[in-house]
Amino acid sequence: LYLLDSSGSMDRLWQGPSGGPGLLRQSLGGLGGRDEYGVWGVAGKPGRPYRTVLPLGPHRRADAERTVTARARVQDAEADPHAALLAAFDVMEGLGADDRPQLIVHITDGEDNDRLTGGRLREVLDRAGTAGVPVTVVSLQNAGCDLDRPDRRIADASGGRCLDTGDDLGAALQDEVARTGTGDG
């Protein structure tokens, strides 16, 4: 399940292959035709932290890319990563514990991480540590994966990875998605 930060601050990081949607589309190359995935645009009003860009299910890559291009939009709203991540864990839990590998990919500029402090961060970290679903955080800011940063702490607690501008984000994310899809993640 992809969580694409769609808050207003992402406007400067939206276009091109290194923008949020571009990185997401590149990573679809790591998925097969029977893999199930969806995309949420993370920004909204209280009580509605995301909107569905691509429903959860199997998709042909070309169709998914077209849908993301057409429907993913920067919103004049803030992101609530706390609420979106908790909702994503709920969805993954609802899918059940079968043999299919699961992954949450959170692509963000980190501008709304001020909403991930104190008890709200602790709640996400606790859930990440018990959900059994790795979270790969793609931080589009420098030093977004430093040890003390929320993005890194969430990835570590979940057994996932944190990727930031020090990495080749497109290749690293595609590799991470492919590894998870084959059960090697």
PDB file of C-alpha atoms in Angstrom:
ATOM      1  CA  LEU A   1       0.000   0.000   0.000  1.00  0.00           C
ATOM      2  CA  TYR A   2       1.505   3.306  -1.107  1.00  0.00           C
ATOM      3  CA  LEU A   3       0.956   6.446   0.967  1.00  0.00           C
ATOM      4  CA  LEU A   4       1.811   9.434  -1.225  1.00  0.00           C
ATOM      5  CA  ASP A   5       2.128  12.691   0.699  1.00  0.00           C
ATOM      6  CA  SER A   6      -0.134  15.053  -1.247  1.00  0.00           C
ATOM      7  CA  SER A   7       0.066  18.050   1.075  1.00  0.00           C
ATOM      8  CA  GLY A   8       0.682  21.538  -0.279  1.00  0.00           C
ATOM      9  CA  SER A   9       4.378  21.445   0.585  1.00  0.00           C
ATOM     10  CA  MET A  10       4.854  18.558  -1.884  1.00  0.00           C
ATOM     11  CA  ASP A  11       4.160  20.933  -4.786  1.00  0.00           C
ATOM     12  CA  ARG A  12       7.885  21.607  -5.187  1.00  0.00           C
ATOM     13  CA  LEU A  13       8.621  17.843  -5.169  1.00  0.00           C
ATOM     14  CA  TRP A  14       5.816  16.618  -7.421  1.00  0.00           C
ATOM     15  CA  GLN A  15       6.994  16.800 -11.022  1.00  0.00           C
ATOM     16  CA  GLY A  16       9.400  14.571 -12.916  1.00  0.00           C
ATOM     17  CA  PRO A  17      10.893  11.160 -12.255  1.00  0.00           C
ATOM     18  CA  SER A  18      12.358  12.203  -8.888  1.00  0.00           C
ATOM     19  CA  GLY A  19       9.073  13.690  -7.643  1.00  0.00           C
ATOM     20  CA  GLY A  20       6.709  11.743  -5.408  1.00  0.00           C
ATOM     21  CA  PRO A  21       4.429  10.338  -8.144  1.00  0.00           C
ATOM     22  CA  GLY A  22       7.398   9.687 -10.446  1.00  0.00           C
ATOM     23  CA  LEU A  23       9.165   7.593  -7.808  1.00  0.00           C
ATOM     24  CA  LEU A  24       5.952   5.701  -7.133  1.00  0.00           C
ATOM     25  CA  ARG A  25       5.429   4.936 -10.829  1.00  0.00           C
ATOM     26  CA  GLN A  26       9.046   3.754 -11.196  1.00  0.00           C
ATOM     27  CA  SER A  27       8.646   1.359  -8.280  1.00  0.00           C
ATOM     28  CA  LEU A  28       5.695  -0.353  -9.963  1.00  0.00           C
ATOM     29  CA  GLY A  29       8.299  -2.118 -12.105  1.00  0.00           C
ATOM     30  CA  GLY A  30       9.046  -4.232  -9.042  1.00  0.00           C
ATOM     31  CA  LEU A  31       5.497  -5.636  -9.004  1.00  0.00           C
ATOM     32  CA  GLY A  32       3.927  -8.433 -10.994  1.00  0.00           C
ATOM     33  CA  GLY A  33       0.485  -8.677 -12.563  1.00  0.00           C
ATOM     34  CA  ARG A  34      -0.930 -10.673  -9.643  1.00  0.00           C
ATOM     35  CA  ASP A  35       0.447  -8.425  -6.912  1.00  0.00           C
ATOM     36  CA  GLU A  36      -2.177  -6.398  -5.078  1.00  0.00           C
ATOM     37  CA  TYR A  37      -1.506  -2.779  -4.248  1.00  0.00           C
ATOM     38  CA  GLY A  38      -3.193   0.572  -3.907  1.00  0.00           C
ATOM     39  CA  VAL A  39      -2.287   4.241  -3.600  1.00  0.00           C
ATOM     40  CA  TRP A  40      -3.581   6.773  -1.106  1.00  0.00           C
ATOM     41  CA  GLY A  41      -3.053  10.512  -1.462  1.00  0.00           C
ATOM     42  CA  VAL A  42      -2.206  11.598   2.093  1.00  0.00           C
ATOM     43  CA  ALA A  43      -3.619  15.047   2.814  1.00  0.00           C
ATOM     44  CA  GLY A  44      -6.991  16.134   3.984  1.00  0.00           C
ATOM     45  CA  LYS A  45      -9.193  17.304   6.767  1.00  0.00           C
ATOM     46  CA  PRO A  46      -9.316  15.924  10.305  1.00  0.00           C
ATOM     47  CA  GLY A  47     -10.988  12.528  10.253  1.00  0.00           C
ATOM     48  CA  ARG A  48     -10.196  12.078   6.540  1.00  0.00           C
ATOM     49  CA  PRO A  49      -6.395  11.773   6.323  1.00  0.00           C
ATOM     50  CA  TYR A  50      -6.267  10.317   2.811  1.00  0.00           C
ATOM     51  CA  ARG A  51      -8.142   9.821  -0.423  1.00  0.00           C
ATOM     52  CA  THR A  52      -7.925   6.727  -2.568  1.00  0.00           C
ATOM     53  CA  VAL A  53      -5.983   7.363  -5.773  1.00  0.00           C
ATOM     54  CA  LEU A  54      -5.816   3.700  -6.825  1.00  0.00           C
ATOM     55  CA  PRO A  55      -7.966   1.090  -5.046  1.00  0.00           C
ATOM     56  CA  LEU A  56      -6.265  -1.874  -3.419  1.00  0.00           C
ATOM     57  CA  GLY A  57      -6.132  -4.826  -5.798  1.00  0.00           C
ATOM     58  CA  PRO A  58      -4.210  -6.283  -8.745  1.00  0.00           C
ATOM     59  CA  HIS A  59      -3.465  -3.826 -11.559  1.00  0.00           C
ATOM     60  CA  ARG A  60      -1.744  -3.847 -14.910  1.00  0.00           C
ATOM     61  CA  ARG A  61       1.267  -1.578 -14.582  1.00  0.00           C
ATOM     62  CA  ALA A  62       0.300   0.697 -17.483  1.00  0.00           C
ATOM     63  CA  ASP A  63      -3.213   1.142 -16.077  1.00  0.00           C
ATOM     64  CA  ALA A  64      -1.865   1.898 -12.600  1.00  0.00           C
ATOM     65  CA  GLU A  65       0.607   4.452 -13.974  1.00  0.00           C
ATOM     66  CA  ARG A  66      -2.144   6.209 -15.944  1.00  0.00           C
ATOM     67  CA  THR A  67      -4.434   6.277 -12.918  1.00  0.00           C
ATOM     68  CA  VAL A  68      -1.741   7.691 -10.637  1.00  0.00           C
ATOM     69  CA  THR A  69      -0.852  10.324 -13.237  1.00  0.00           C
ATOM     70  CA  ALA A  70      -4.505  11.311 -13.657  1.00  0.00           C
ATOM     71  CA  ARG A  71      -5.673  11.191 -10.028  1.00  0.00           C
ATOM     72  CA  ALA A  72      -2.718  12.004  -7.766  1.00  0.00           C
ATOM     73  CA  ARG A  73      -2.804  15.718  -7.009  1.00  0.00           C
ATOM     74  CA  VAL A  74      -1.240  18.079  -4.505  1.00  0.00           C
ATOM     75  CA  GLN A  75      -3.974  19.248  -2.136  1.00  0.00           C
ATOM     76  CA  ASP A  76      -4.311  22.580  -0.394  1.00  0.00           C
ATOM     77  CA  ALA A  77      -4.213  20.726   2.910  1.00  0.00           C
ATOM     78  CA  GLU A  78      -1.768  19.298   5.405  1.00  0.00           C
ATOM     79  CA  ALA A  79      -0.853  15.643   5.704  1.00  0.00           C
ATOM     80  CA  ASP A  80      -1.539  13.719   8.889  1.00  0.00           C
ATOM     81  CA  PRO A  81       1.021  10.903   8.737  1.00  0.00           C
ATOM     82  CA  HIS A  82      -0.081   9.641  12.165  1.00  0.00           C
ATOM     83  CA  ALA A  83      -3.665   9.032  11.065  1.00  0.00           C
ATOM     84  CA  ALA A  84      -2.694   7.761   7.601  1.00  0.00           C
ATOM     85  CA  LEU A  85      -0.160   5.241   8.914  1.00  0.00           C
ATOM     86  CA  LEU A  86      -2.567   3.931  11.556  1.00  0.00           C
ATOM     87  CA  ALA A  87      -5.271   3.558   8.882  1.00  0.00           C
ATOM     88  CA  ALA A  88      -2.788   1.724   6.636  1.00  0.00           C
ATOM     89  CA  PHE A  89      -1.924  -0.700   9.442  1.00  0.00           C
ATOM     90  CA  ASP A  90      -5.672  -1.288   9.940  1.00  0.00           C
ATOM     91  CA  VAL A  91      -6.135  -2.094   6.244  1.00  0.00           C
ATOM     92  CA  MET A  92      -3.178  -4.466   6.220  1.00  0.00           C
ATOM     93  CA  GLU A  93      -4.445  -6.177   9.354  1.00  0.00           C
ATOM     94  CA  GLY A  94      -7.856  -6.555   7.705  1.00  0.00           C
ATOM     95  CA  LEU A  95      -6.274  -8.380   4.772  1.00  0.00           C
ATOM     96  CA  GLY A  96      -5.418 -11.203   7.133  1.00  0.00           C
ATOM     97  CA  ALA A  97      -2.310 -13.170   7.804  1.00  0.00           C
ATOM     98  CA  ASP A  98      -1.847 -15.252   4.680  1.00  0.00           C
ATOM     99  CA  ASP A  99       1.387 -16.025   2.895  1.00  0.00           C
ATOM    100  CA  ARG A 100       1.354 -12.886   0.731  1.00  0.00           C
ATOM    101  CA  PRO A 101       4.092 -10.407   1.616  1.00  0.00           C
ATOM    102  CA  GLN A 102       2.917  -6.970   2.720  1.00  0.00           C
ATOM    103  CA  LEU A 103       4.570  -3.569   2.587  1.00  0.00           C
ATOM    104  CA  ILE A 104       3.580   0.014   3.297  1.00  0.00           C
ATOM    105  CA  VAL A 105       5.512   2.606   1.270  1.00  0.00           C
ATOM    106  CA  HIS A 106       5.273   6.159   2.628  1.00  0.00           C
ATOM    107  CA  ILE A 107       6.604   8.803   0.211  1.00  0.00           C
ATOM    108  CA  THR A 108       6.877  12.158   1.973  1.00  0.00           C
ATOM    109  CA  ASP A 109       8.749  15.434   2.222  1.00  0.00           C
ATOM    110  CA  GLY A 110       8.570  15.204   6.020  1.00  0.00           C
ATOM    111  CA  GLU A 111       7.110  18.712   6.338  1.00  0.00           C
ATOM    112  CA  ASP A 112       4.217  17.401   8.426  1.00  0.00           C
ATOM    113  CA  ASN A 113       6.367  15.316  10.767  1.00  0.00           C
ATOM    114  CA  ASP A 114       5.610  17.902  13.443  1.00  0.00           C
ATOM    115  CA  ARG A 115       2.393  15.880  13.750  1.00  0.00           C
ATOM    116  CA  LEU A 116       4.533  12.844  14.616  1.00  0.00           C
ATOM    117  CA  THR A 117       5.771  13.778  18.070  1.00  0.00           C
ATOM    118  CA  GLY A 118       5.146  12.650  21.616  1.00  0.00           C
ATOM    119  CA  GLY A 119       2.252  10.255  22.083  1.00  0.00           C
ATOM    120  CA  ARG A 120       1.294  10.330  18.411  1.00  0.00           C
ATOM    121  CA  LEU A 121       4.758   9.133  17.371  1.00  0.00           C
ATOM    122  CA  ARG A 122       4.795   6.550  20.168  1.00  0.00           C
ATOM    123  CA  GLU A 123       1.428   5.203  18.961  1.00  0.00           C
ATOM    124  CA  VAL A 124       2.733   4.800  15.398  1.00  0.00           C
ATOM    125  CA  LEU A 125       5.997   3.240  16.614  1.00  0.00           C
ATOM    126  CA  ASP A 126       4.119   0.772  18.827  1.00  0.00           C
ATOM    127  CA  ARG A 127       1.819  -0.202  15.984  1.00  0.00           C
ATOM    128  CA  ALA A 128       4.732  -0.460  13.541  1.00  0.00           C
ATOM    129  CA  GLY A 129       6.498  -2.783  15.959  1.00  0.00           C
ATOM    130  CA  THR A 130       3.542  -5.149  16.329  1.00  0.00           C
ATOM    131  CA  ALA A 131       1.793  -5.048  12.941  1.00  0.00           C
ATOM    132  CA  GLY A 132       4.195  -7.382  11.168  1.00  0.00           C
ATOM    133  CA  VAL A 133       4.155  -5.113   8.106  1.00  0.00           C
ATOM    134  CA  PRO A 134       7.389  -3.378   7.123  1.00  0.00           C
ATOM    135  CA  VAL A 135       7.204   0.316   6.295  1.00  0.00           C
ATOM    136  CA  THR A 136       9.559   1.733   3.695  1.00  0.00           C
ATOM    137  CA  VAL A 137       9.704   5.485   4.128  1.00  0.00           C
ATOM    138  CA  VAL A 138      10.931   7.510   1.171  1.00  0.00           C
ATOM    139  CA  SER A 139      11.980  10.857   2.601  1.00  0.00           C
ATOM    140  CA  LEU A 140      12.374  13.547  -0.035  1.00  0.00           C
ATOM    141  CA  GLN A 141      14.382  15.754   2.325  1.00  0.00           C
ATOM    142  CA  ASN A 142      18.069  15.770   3.194  1.00  0.00           C
ATOM    143  CA  ALA A 143      18.854  13.839   6.365  1.00  0.00           C
ATOM    144  CA  GLY A 144      15.269  12.545   6.526  1.00  0.00           C
ATOM    145  CA  CYS A 145      16.597   9.164   7.598  1.00  0.00           C
ATOM    146  CA  ASP A 146      18.920  10.337  10.366  1.00  0.00           C
ATOM    147  CA  LEU A 147      18.618   8.106  13.436  1.00  0.00           C
ATOM    148  CA  ASP A 148      16.514  10.518  15.481  1.00  0.00           C
ATOM    149  CA  ARG A 149      14.029  11.412  12.711  1.00  0.00           C
ATOM    150  CA  PRO A 150      10.452  10.041  12.812  1.00  0.00           C
ATOM    151  CA  ASP A 151      10.740   8.541   9.314  1.00  0.00           C
ATOM    152  CA  ARG A 152      13.772   6.460  10.305  1.00  0.00           C
ATOM    153  CA  ARG A 153      12.277   5.457  13.644  1.00  0.00           C
ATOM    154  CA  ILE A 154       9.075   4.217  11.980  1.00  0.00           C
ATOM    155  CA  ALA A 155      10.979   2.243   9.351  1.00  0.00           C
ATOM    156  CA  ASP A 156      13.240   0.700  11.999  1.00  0.00           C
ATOM    157  CA  ALA A 157      10.354  -0.188  14.333  1.00  0.00           C
ATOM    158  CA  SER A 158       8.534  -1.962  11.506  1.00  0.00           C
ATOM    159  CA  GLY A 159      11.551  -3.816  10.138  1.00  0.00           C
ATOM    160  CA  GLY A 160      11.425  -1.702   6.980  1.00  0.00           C
ATOM    161  CA  ARG A 161      13.853   0.719   5.378  1.00  0.00           C
ATOM    162  CA  CYS A 162      14.221   4.460   5.282  1.00  0.00           C
ATOM    163  CA  LEU A 163      15.425   5.951   2.009  1.00  0.00           C
ATOM    164  CA  ASP A 164      16.374   9.605   1.644  1.00  0.00           C
ATOM    165  CA  THR A 165      18.126  11.902  -0.792  1.00  0.00           C
ATOM    166  CA  GLY A 166      21.442  10.230   0.008  1.00  0.00           C
ATOM    167  CA  ASP A 167      20.115   7.168  -1.855  1.00  0.00           C
ATOM    168  CA  ASP A 168      19.249   6.668  -5.520  1.00  0.00           C
ATOM    169  CA  LEU A 169      15.579   6.848  -4.586  1.00  0.00           C
ATOM    170  CA  GLY A 170      14.075   5.450  -7.789  1.00  0.00           C
ATOM    171  CA  ALA A 171      16.303   2.375  -7.942  1.00  0.00           C
ATOM    172  CA  ALA A 172      16.289   1.785  -4.179  1.00  0.00           C
ATOM    173  CA  LEU A 173      12.495   1.953  -3.935  1.00  0.00           C
ATOM    174  CA  GLN A 174      11.975  -0.312  -6.932  1.00  0.00           C
ATOM    175  CA  ASP A 175      14.421  -2.828  -5.421  1.00  0.00           C
ATOM    176  CA  GLU A 176      12.668  -2.676  -2.057  1.00  0.00           C
ATOM    177  CA  VAL A 177       9.241  -3.254  -3.618  1.00  0.00           C
ATOM    178  CA  ALA A 178      10.566  -6.108  -5.772  1.00  0.00           C
ATOM    179  CA  ARG A 179      12.290  -7.787  -2.798  1.00  0.00           C
ATOM    180  CA  THR A 180       9.121  -7.641  -0.760  1.00  0.00           C
ATOM    181  CA  GLY A 181       7.021  -8.922  -3.656  1.00  0.00           C
ATOM    182  CA  THR A 182       9.227 -11.984  -4.042  1.00  0.00           C
ATOM    183  CA  GLY A 183       9.237 -12.640  -0.311  1.00  0.00           C
ATOM    184  CA  ASP A 184      12.877 -11.610   0.085  1.00  0.00           C
ATOM    185  CA  GLY A 185      12.104  -8.317   1.845  1.00  0.00           C
TER     186      GLY A 185
END
